[in-house]
Amino acid sequence: MKQAIIDKIEQYDTIIIHRHVRPDPDALGSQGALAEIIKASYPGKNVFCVGEEEASLQFLNRMDEVPDDQFHGALAIVCDTANAPRISDERYEQADFIIKIDHHPNEDRYGDLLWVDTEASSVCEMIYELYHECKASLVLPDRAAMLLYAGIVGDTGRFLFDSTTDRTFAIAAALRKRSFSINRLYTRLYEVKLNVVRLRGYVTSSFQLSENGAGTVKIRRTVLEQYDATPSDASLLVNAFSDVAGIKAWVFFIEEPDQIRVRLRSKGPVVNEIAKKYGGGGHPMAAGATIHRWEEADQVVAELEAACAAYE
């Protein structure tokens, strides 16, 4: 599979790399690192990254402005995106050939060539493996190594999640041999603005924990306005109460102008099955969805309660 991906990269002069909407470090890291690897390995190719910008993570990777006609006859590679509706920049459909590289359950089999590894901690881990297995043809610049490390750190919760394996540590160790400042990277990844610190106080004081171990936080638009915060700012706090004694799983609701974002996290109960019922998905222990009425939020909470009550 990895060699098939390299063969396709070698076949096309223009390569456009996508990832999911509302990107996290793994999405931006895998997208940006793959672009850096291809540029360094094949200097004659035109390589672009597309999607909406995420202000808090622009230090990782910036997007390119790509006209529509560039997609014609191009190779599109989509990183870290389980479902086609979540691909940032739908013009990927205009490409000549589409590759999906992902580590989520493969329930939406979009694309012409699919490499899905649900055992990988992150897509950044997969991109390193692509480089390592095909390093006779590929170059790994230091900046790409930094991006891969950032994505692995982000998706493993700084190596605390169960998705962290011996393979993850081995890859992280190999990346750390490259020339980049881990201290500077961690500072940029985890620094928060003062208003977000104050919003965290609201989150920890308003969060509810049921007898079954289900946690709930609802952040309405009025709260975001009160703290001069964006939905992306609020999303940084999804794990703000993850270490509370007795918590099994939790749901974080964030109201946006036209929807309510649902973020589900767990220490045991499977939550991606709940997310699927609301048009979302993700990992068994970390998933997301979108709803449009607060009445639906009550339904999500009821389903989370049931999952926590049934979990031993």
mmCIF file of C-alpha atoms in Angstrom:
data_model
loop_
_atom_site.group_PDB
_atom_site.id
_atom_site.type_symbol
_atom_site.label_atom_id
_atom_site.label_comp_id
_atom_site.label_asym_id
_atom_site.label_seq_id
_atom_site.Cartn_x
_atom_site.Cartn_y
_atom_site.Cartn_z
ATOM 1 C CA MET A 1 0.000 0.000 0.000
ATOM 2 C CA LYS A 2 2.759 2.446 0.899
ATOM 3 C CA GLN A 3 4.602 1.736 -2.342
ATOM 4 C CA ALA A 4 1.344 2.167 -4.271
ATOM 5 C CA ILE A 5 0.994 5.638 -2.732
ATOM 6 C CA ILE A 6 4.567 6.544 -3.708
ATOM 7 C CA ASP A 7 3.925 5.274 -7.243
ATOM 8 C CA LYS A 8 0.934 7.606 -7.528
ATOM 9 C CA ILE A 9 2.897 10.545 -6.135
ATOM 10 C CA GLU A 10 5.599 9.912 -8.725
ATOM 11 C CA GLN A 11 2.974 9.711 -11.469
ATOM 12 C CA TYR A 12 1.476 13.193 -10.921
ATOM 13 C CA ASP A 13 3.040 16.632 -11.377
ATOM 14 C CA THR A 14 0.468 18.407 -9.201
ATOM 15 C CA ILE A 15 -0.428 17.084 -5.746
ATOM 16 C CA ILE A 16 -3.006 18.766 -3.527
ATOM 17 C CA ILE A 17 -3.234 17.682 0.104
ATOM 18 C CA HIS A 18 -6.419 18.021 2.167
ATOM 19 C CA ARG A 19 -7.477 17.222 5.748
ATOM 20 C CA HIS A 20 -10.580 17.617 7.884
ATOM 21 C CA VAL A 21 -12.442 20.784 8.805
ATOM 22 C CA ARG A 22 -11.605 22.407 12.153
ATOM 23 C CA PRO A 23 -8.095 20.907 12.015
ATOM 24 C CA ASP A 24 -6.108 19.673 14.999
ATOM 25 C CA PRO A 25 -2.323 19.082 15.196
ATOM 26 C CA ASP A 26 -2.580 15.617 13.618
ATOM 27 C CA ALA A 27 -4.569 16.927 10.653
ATOM 28 C CA LEU A 28 -2.256 19.882 10.041
ATOM 29 C CA GLY A 29 0.869 17.933 10.952
ATOM 30 C CA SER A 30 0.201 15.036 8.590
ATOM 31 C CA GLN A 31 -0.903 17.359 5.798
ATOM 32 C CA GLY A 32 2.071 19.692 6.175
ATOM 33 C CA ALA A 33 4.665 16.976 6.757
ATOM 34 C CA LEU A 34 3.557 14.994 3.717
ATOM 35 C CA ALA A 35 3.802 18.162 1.628
ATOM 36 C CA GLU A 36 7.314 18.879 2.949
ATOM 37 C CA ILE A 37 8.437 15.305 2.267
ATOM 38 C CA ILE A 38 7.126 15.376 -1.310
ATOM 39 C CA LYS A 39 8.653 18.803 -2.008
ATOM 40 C CA ALA A 40 12.062 17.701 -0.715
ATOM 41 C CA SER A 41 11.947 14.341 -2.472
ATOM 42 C CA TYR A 42 10.541 15.522 -5.814
ATOM 43 C CA PRO A 43 11.548 19.201 -6.268
ATOM 44 C CA GLY A 44 9.936 19.456 -9.690
ATOM 45 C CA LYS A 45 6.405 18.758 -8.464
ATOM 46 C CA ASN A 46 3.745 21.328 -7.559
ATOM 47 C CA VAL A 47 2.548 20.549 -4.027
ATOM 48 C CA PHE A 48 -0.217 22.456 -2.249
ATOM 49 C CA CYS A 49 -2.031 22.325 1.105
ATOM 50 C CA VAL A 50 -5.662 23.450 1.149
ATOM 51 C CA GLY A 51 -8.432 23.986 3.684
ATOM 52 C CA GLU A 52 -9.616 26.686 6.055
ATOM 53 C CA GLU A 53 -7.053 28.251 8.370
ATOM 54 C CA GLU A 54 -7.003 27.602 12.117
ATOM 55 C CA ALA A 55 -5.595 30.744 13.749
ATOM 56 C CA SER A 56 -4.244 29.010 16.857
ATOM 57 C CA LEU A 57 -2.269 26.481 14.787
ATOM 58 C CA GLN A 58 -0.979 28.603 11.926
ATOM 59 C CA PHE A 59 2.552 28.188 13.295
ATOM 60 C CA LEU A 60 2.341 24.544 12.186
ATOM 61 C CA ASN A 61 1.138 24.910 8.623
ATOM 62 C CA ARG A 62 -0.360 27.616 6.405
ATOM 63 C CA MET A 63 -2.680 26.945 3.506
ATOM 64 C CA ASP A 64 -2.106 27.707 -0.170
ATOM 65 C CA GLU A 65 -4.454 29.542 -2.500
ATOM 66 C CA VAL A 66 -5.191 27.100 -5.300
ATOM 67 C CA PRO A 67 -7.334 28.011 -8.343
ATOM 68 C CA ASP A 68 -9.958 25.531 -9.511
ATOM 69 C CA ASP A 69 -8.105 24.584 -12.669
ATOM 70 C CA GLN A 70 -5.151 23.238 -10.651
ATOM 71 C CA PHE A 71 -7.329 20.323 -9.528
ATOM 72 C CA HIS A 72 -7.861 19.115 -13.091
ATOM 73 C CA GLY A 73 -5.451 16.266 -13.733
ATOM 74 C CA ALA A 74 -4.073 16.491 -10.165
ATOM 75 C CA LEU A 75 -3.593 13.940 -7.409
ATOM 76 C CA ALA A 76 -5.568 14.699 -4.235
ATOM 77 C CA ILE A 77 -4.471 13.172 -0.927
ATOM 78 C CA VAL A 78 -6.810 13.457 2.063
ATOM 79 C CA CYS A 79 -5.251 13.019 5.514
ATOM 80 C CA ASP A 80 -6.924 12.244 8.840
ATOM 81 C CA THR A 81 -10.520 12.459 7.611
ATOM 82 C CA ALA A 82 -12.904 9.583 8.216
ATOM 83 C CA ASN A 83 -15.958 10.924 6.393
ATOM 84 C CA ALA A 84 -16.094 12.694 3.034
ATOM 85 C CA PRO A 85 -18.428 15.483 4.303
ATOM 86 C CA ARG A 86 -15.682 16.522 6.766
ATOM 87 C CA ILE A 87 -13.016 17.052 4.101
ATOM 88 C CA SER A 88 -11.968 20.689 4.074
ATOM 89 C CA ASP A 89 -12.292 22.050 0.512
ATOM 90 C CA GLU A 90 -14.680 19.884 -1.474
ATOM 91 C CA ARG A 91 -12.774 20.521 -4.695
ATOM 92 C CA TYR A 92 -10.847 17.314 -4.007
ATOM 93 C CA GLU A 93 -13.640 15.675 -6.032
ATOM 94 C CA GLN A 94 -12.334 17.428 -9.152
ATOM 95 C CA ALA A 95 -8.934 15.726 -8.917
ATOM 96 C CA ASP A 96 -7.928 12.963 -11.304
ATOM 97 C CA PHE A 97 -7.156 10.492 -8.490
ATOM 98 C CA ILE A 98 -7.912 10.535 -4.743
ATOM 99 C CA ILE A 99 -5.943 8.853 -1.942
ATOM 100 C CA LYS A 100 -7.317 8.512 1.586
ATOM 101 C CA ILE A 101 -4.816 8.173 4.470
ATOM 102 C CA ASP A 102 -6.529 7.794 7.821
ATOM 103 C CA HIS A 103 -6.559 6.048 11.205
ATOM 104 C CA HIS A 104 -10.271 6.255 12.007
ATOM 105 C CA PRO A 105 -12.682 3.333 11.430
ATOM 106 C CA ASN A 106 -13.078 3.050 7.658
ATOM 107 C CA GLU A 107 -16.841 3.404 7.371
ATOM 108 C CA ASP A 108 -16.813 5.931 4.524
ATOM 109 C CA ARG A 109 -14.680 4.346 1.812
ATOM 110 C CA TYR A 110 -14.217 7.411 -0.361
ATOM 111 C CA GLY A 111 -11.289 7.737 -2.737
ATOM 112 C CA ASP A 112 -9.562 5.569 -5.336
ATOM 113 C CA LEU A 113 -6.774 4.282 -3.084
ATOM 114 C CA LEU A 114 -7.303 3.843 0.658
ATOM 115 C CA TRP A 115 -4.703 3.334 3.376
ATOM 116 C CA VAL A 116 -6.472 3.068 6.727
ATOM 117 C CA ASP A 117 -4.720 1.837 9.863
ATOM 118 C CA THR A 118 -6.941 1.956 12.950
ATOM 119 C CA GLU A 119 -4.045 0.671 15.071
ATOM 120 C CA ALA A 120 -2.008 3.817 14.423
ATOM 121 C CA SER A 121 -2.033 6.493 17.102
ATOM 122 C CA SER A 122 -2.269 9.201 14.466
ATOM 123 C CA VAL A 123 -1.950 9.846 10.767
ATOM 124 C CA CYS A 124 1.380 11.513 11.550
ATOM 125 C CA GLU A 125 2.583 8.102 12.738
ATOM 126 C CA MET A 126 1.450 6.666 9.403
ATOM 127 C CA ILE A 127 3.205 9.368 7.373
ATOM 128 C CA TYR A 128 6.449 8.570 9.194
ATOM 129 C CA GLU A 129 5.981 4.899 8.338
ATOM 130 C CA LEU A 130 5.400 5.860 4.704
ATOM 131 C CA TYR A 131 8.726 7.718 4.755
ATOM 132 C CA HIS A 132 10.561 4.962 6.647
ATOM 133 C CA GLU A 133 9.424 2.127 4.395
ATOM 134 C CA CYS A 134 10.134 4.093 1.224
ATOM 135 C CA LYS A 135 13.128 6.134 2.401
ATOM 136 C CA ALA A 136 15.154 5.014 -0.607
ATOM 137 C CA SER A 137 12.932 7.417 -2.538
ATOM 138 C CA LEU A 138 11.984 9.948 0.150
ATOM 139 C CA VAL A 139 13.629 12.744 2.128
ATOM 140 C CA LEU A 140 12.439 13.778 5.611
ATOM 141 C CA PRO A 141 13.267 17.453 6.278
ATOM 142 C CA ASP A 142 13.590 18.649 9.869
ATOM 143 C CA ARG A 143 10.439 20.743 9.545
ATOM 144 C CA ALA A 144 8.481 17.648 8.471
ATOM 145 C CA ALA A 145 9.856 15.793 11.502
ATOM 146 C CA MET A 146 8.632 18.598 13.771
ATOM 147 C CA LEU A 147 5.173 18.496 12.218
ATOM 148 C CA LEU A 148 4.937 14.724 12.606
ATOM 149 C CA TYR A 149 6.013 14.931 16.232
ATOM 150 C CA ALA A 150 3.411 17.639 16.885
ATOM 151 C CA GLY A 151 0.644 15.514 15.409
ATOM 152 C CA ILE A 152 1.633 12.445 17.401
ATOM 153 C CA VAL A 153 1.795 14.461 20.630
ATOM 154 C CA GLY A 154 -1.603 15.995 19.909
ATOM 155 C CA ASP A 155 -3.455 12.794 19.060
ATOM 156 C CA THR A 156 -1.947 10.766 21.913
ATOM 157 C CA GLY A 157 -2.587 13.438 24.535
ATOM 158 C CA ARG A 158 1.155 13.745 25.130
ATOM 159 C CA PHE A 159 1.513 9.948 25.035
ATOM 160 C CA LEU A 160 -1.168 9.363 27.706
ATOM 161 C CA PHE A 161 -3.938 7.789 25.586
ATOM 162 C CA ASP A 162 -4.305 4.048 25.043
ATOM 163 C CA SER A 163 -3.571 4.571 21.353
ATOM 164 C CA THR A 164 0.088 5.115 22.339
ATOM 165 C CA THR A 165 2.050 1.955 21.504
ATOM 166 C CA ASP A 166 5.660 0.780 21.419
ATOM 167 C CA ARG A 167 5.621 1.739 17.753
ATOM 168 C CA THR A 168 4.496 5.263 18.686
ATOM 169 C CA PHE A 169 7.366 5.702 21.122
ATOM 170 C CA ALA A 170 9.883 4.323 18.627
ATOM 171 C CA ILE A 171 8.743 6.788 15.957
ATOM 172 C CA ALA A 172 8.735 9.675 18.432
ATOM 173 C CA ALA A 173 12.281 8.758 19.447
ATOM 174 C CA ALA A 174 13.410 8.729 15.805
ATOM 175 C CA LEU A 175 11.798 12.128 15.190
ATOM 176 C CA ARG A 176 13.436 13.616 18.290
ATOM 177 C CA LYS A 177 16.824 13.009 16.700
ATOM 178 C CA ARG A 178 15.986 15.686 14.139
ATOM 179 C CA SER A 179 16.798 19.355 14.598
ATOM 180 C CA PHE A 180 13.825 21.153 16.156
ATOM 181 C CA SER A 181 13.071 22.582 19.590
ATOM 182 C CA ILE A 182 10.675 20.397 21.545
ATOM 183 C CA ASN A 183 10.384 23.105 24.196
ATOM 184 C CA ARG A 184 9.321 25.715 21.650
ATOM 185 C CA LEU A 185 6.904 23.253 20.056
ATOM 186 C CA TYR A 186 5.211 22.354 23.352
ATOM 187 C CA THR A 187 4.966 26.022 24.305
ATOM 188 C CA ARG A 188 3.202 26.873 21.052
ATOM 189 C CA LEU A 189 0.938 23.824 21.162
ATOM 190 C CA TYR A 190 -0.298 24.334 24.707
ATOM 191 C CA GLU A 191 -0.177 28.056 25.393
ATOM 192 C CA VAL A 192 -3.639 29.615 25.874
ATOM 193 C CA LYS A 193 -4.888 33.172 25.837
ATOM 194 C CA LEU A 194 -6.006 34.851 29.051
ATOM 195 C CA ASN A 195 -9.683 34.833 28.025
ATOM 196 C CA VAL A 196 -9.489 31.063 27.463
ATOM 197 C CA VAL A 197 -8.037 30.608 30.943
ATOM 198 C CA ARG A 198 -11.034 32.490 32.300
ATOM 199 C CA LEU A 199 -13.394 30.453 30.142
ATOM 200 C CA ARG A 200 -11.788 27.339 31.635
ATOM 201 C CA GLY A 201 -12.915 28.593 35.031
ATOM 202 C CA TYR A 202 -16.486 28.744 33.740
ATOM 203 C CA VAL A 203 -16.206 25.243 32.298
ATOM 204 C CA THR A 204 -14.885 23.659 35.488
ATOM 205 C CA SER A 205 -17.468 25.427 37.644
ATOM 206 C CA SER A 206 -20.480 24.630 35.422
ATOM 207 C CA PHE A 207 -19.588 21.078 34.455
ATOM 208 C CA GLN A 208 -22.055 18.418 35.683
ATOM 209 C CA LEU A 209 -21.199 14.828 36.683
ATOM 210 C CA SER A 210 -23.950 12.218 37.022
ATOM 211 C CA GLU A 211 -24.044 9.232 39.337
ATOM 212 C CA ASN A 212 -23.299 7.028 36.317
ATOM 213 C CA GLY A 213 -20.068 8.912 35.614
ATOM 214 C CA ALA A 214 -21.294 10.938 32.624
ATOM 215 C CA GLY A 215 -19.957 14.487 32.424
ATOM 216 C CA THR A 216 -21.699 17.330 30.599
ATOM 217 C CA VAL A 217 -20.797 20.901 29.693
ATOM 218 C CA LYS A 218 -22.932 23.219 27.566
ATOM 219 C CA ILE A 219 -21.315 26.371 26.234
ATOM 220 C CA ARG A 220 -23.870 28.674 24.676
ATOM 221 C CA ARG A 221 -23.065 31.556 22.346
ATOM 222 C CA THR A 222 -23.801 34.054 25.118
ATOM 223 C CA VAL A 223 -21.005 32.476 27.184
ATOM 224 C CA LEU A 224 -18.566 32.668 24.275
ATOM 225 C CA GLU A 225 -19.451 36.345 23.851
ATOM 226 C CA GLN A 226 -19.007 36.971 27.575
ATOM 227 C CA TYR A 227 -15.455 35.636 27.449
ATOM 228 C CA ASP A 228 -14.690 37.002 23.963
ATOM 229 C CA ALA A 229 -13.949 33.431 22.894
ATOM 230 C CA THR A 230 -14.426 31.523 19.649
ATOM 231 C CA PRO A 231 -15.775 27.966 19.278
ATOM 232 C CA SER A 232 -12.198 26.902 18.533
ATOM 233 C CA ASP A 233 -11.065 28.460 21.811
ATOM 234 C CA ALA A 234 -13.734 26.519 23.682
ATOM 235 C CA SER A 235 -12.719 23.280 21.961
ATOM 236 C CA LEU A 236 -9.300 23.541 23.596
ATOM 237 C CA LEU A 237 -11.021 22.851 26.927
ATOM 238 C CA VAL A 238 -12.679 19.569 26.034
ATOM 239 C CA ASN A 239 -10.429 17.705 28.477
ATOM 240 C CA ALA A 240 -10.449 20.359 31.207
ATOM 241 C CA PHE A 241 -12.164 18.025 33.678
ATOM 242 C CA SER A 242 -10.969 14.638 32.401
ATOM 243 C CA ASP A 243 -9.169 13.856 35.656
ATOM 244 C CA VAL A 244 -12.217 14.242 37.897
ATOM 245 C CA ALA A 245 -12.665 11.149 40.078
ATOM 246 C CA GLY A 246 -15.508 8.902 38.938
ATOM 247 C CA ILE A 247 -15.861 10.260 35.410
ATOM 248 C CA LYS A 248 -16.282 7.589 32.703
ATOM 249 C CA ALA A 249 -17.193 9.669 29.648
ATOM 250 C CA TRP A 250 -18.192 13.229 28.874
ATOM 251 C CA VAL A 251 -19.823 15.401 26.250
ATOM 252 C CA PHE A 252 -18.890 18.971 25.438
ATOM 253 C CA PHE A 253 -21.472 21.090 23.579
ATOM 254 C CA ILE A 254 -20.393 24.322 21.872
ATOM 255 C CA GLU A 255 -23.028 26.529 20.256
ATOM 256 C CA GLU A 256 -22.110 28.150 16.950
ATOM 257 C CA PRO A 257 -24.260 30.521 14.846
ATOM 258 C CA ASP A 258 -25.814 27.739 12.756
ATOM 259 C CA GLN A 259 -25.136 24.533 14.701
ATOM 260 C CA ILE A 260 -24.104 22.992 18.001
ATOM 261 C CA ARG A 261 -20.803 21.163 17.974
ATOM 262 C CA VAL A 262 -20.725 17.907 19.965
ATOM 263 C CA ARG A 263 -17.446 16.554 21.308
ATOM 264 C CA LEU A 264 -17.473 13.177 23.033
ATOM 265 C CA ARG A 265 -14.622 11.737 25.079
ATOM 266 C CA SER A 266 -14.370 8.554 27.125
ATOM 267 C CA LYS A 267 -12.281 6.489 29.516
ATOM 268 C CA GLY A 268 -14.117 3.290 28.657
ATOM 269 C CA PRO A 269 -17.647 3.486 27.220
ATOM 270 C CA VAL A 270 -17.715 3.518 23.412
ATOM 271 C CA VAL A 271 -18.817 6.969 22.235
ATOM 272 C CA ASN A 272 -18.366 6.927 18.461
ATOM 273 C CA GLU A 273 -21.558 4.857 18.131
ATOM 274 C CA ILE A 274 -23.425 7.735 19.782
ATOM 275 C CA ALA A 275 -21.769 10.235 17.426
ATOM 276 C CA LYS A 276 -22.831 8.208 14.378
ATOM 277 C CA LYS A 277 -26.490 8.656 15.297
ATOM 278 C CA TYR A 278 -26.020 12.401 14.813
ATOM 279 C CA GLY A 279 -24.104 12.289 11.554
ATOM 280 C CA GLY A 280 -20.676 12.188 13.170
ATOM 281 C CA GLY A 281 -18.068 9.600 14.004
ATOM 282 C CA GLY A 282 -14.515 9.132 15.188
ATOM 283 C CA HIS A 283 -12.653 6.810 17.514
ATOM 284 C CA PRO A 284 -14.325 4.617 20.144
ATOM 285 C CA MET A 285 -12.958 6.874 22.907
ATOM 286 C CA ALA A 286 -13.023 10.231 21.074
ATOM 287 C CA ALA A 287 -15.698 11.279 18.611
ATOM 288 C CA GLY A 288 -17.689 14.252 17.403
ATOM 289 C CA ALA A 289 -20.956 15.205 15.755
ATOM 290 C CA THR A 290 -23.178 18.162 14.979
ATOM 291 C CA ILE A 291 -26.712 18.916 16.158
ATOM 292 C CA HIS A 292 -28.988 21.896 15.544
ATOM 293 C CA ARG A 293 -31.311 22.085 18.562
ATOM 294 C CA TRP A 294 -30.661 21.992 22.298
ATOM 295 C CA GLU A 295 -33.382 19.350 22.588
ATOM 296 C CA GLU A 296 -31.058 17.060 20.651
ATOM 297 C CA ALA A 297 -28.351 17.766 23.227
ATOM 298 C CA ASP A 298 -30.593 16.262 25.895
ATOM 299 C CA GLN A 299 -30.908 13.130 23.743
ATOM 300 C CA VAL A 300 -27.126 12.876 23.397
ATOM 301 C CA VAL A 301 -26.731 13.215 27.168
ATOM 302 C CA ALA A 302 -29.345 10.483 27.731
ATOM 303 C CA GLU A 303 -27.475 8.127 25.400
ATOM 304 C CA LEU A 304 -24.182 8.898 27.107
ATOM 305 C CA GLU A 305 -25.808 8.218 30.481
ATOM 306 C CA ALA A 306 -26.991 4.839 29.235
ATOM 307 C CA ALA A 307 -23.529 3.960 27.902
ATOM 308 C CA CYS A 308 -21.894 4.899 31.212
ATOM 309 C CA ALA A 309 -24.488 2.993 33.243
ATOM 310 C CA ALA A 310 -23.903 -0.148 31.160
ATOM 311 C CA TYR A 311 -20.114 0.089 31.326
ATOM 312 C CA GLU A 312 -18.333 -2.094 33.864
#
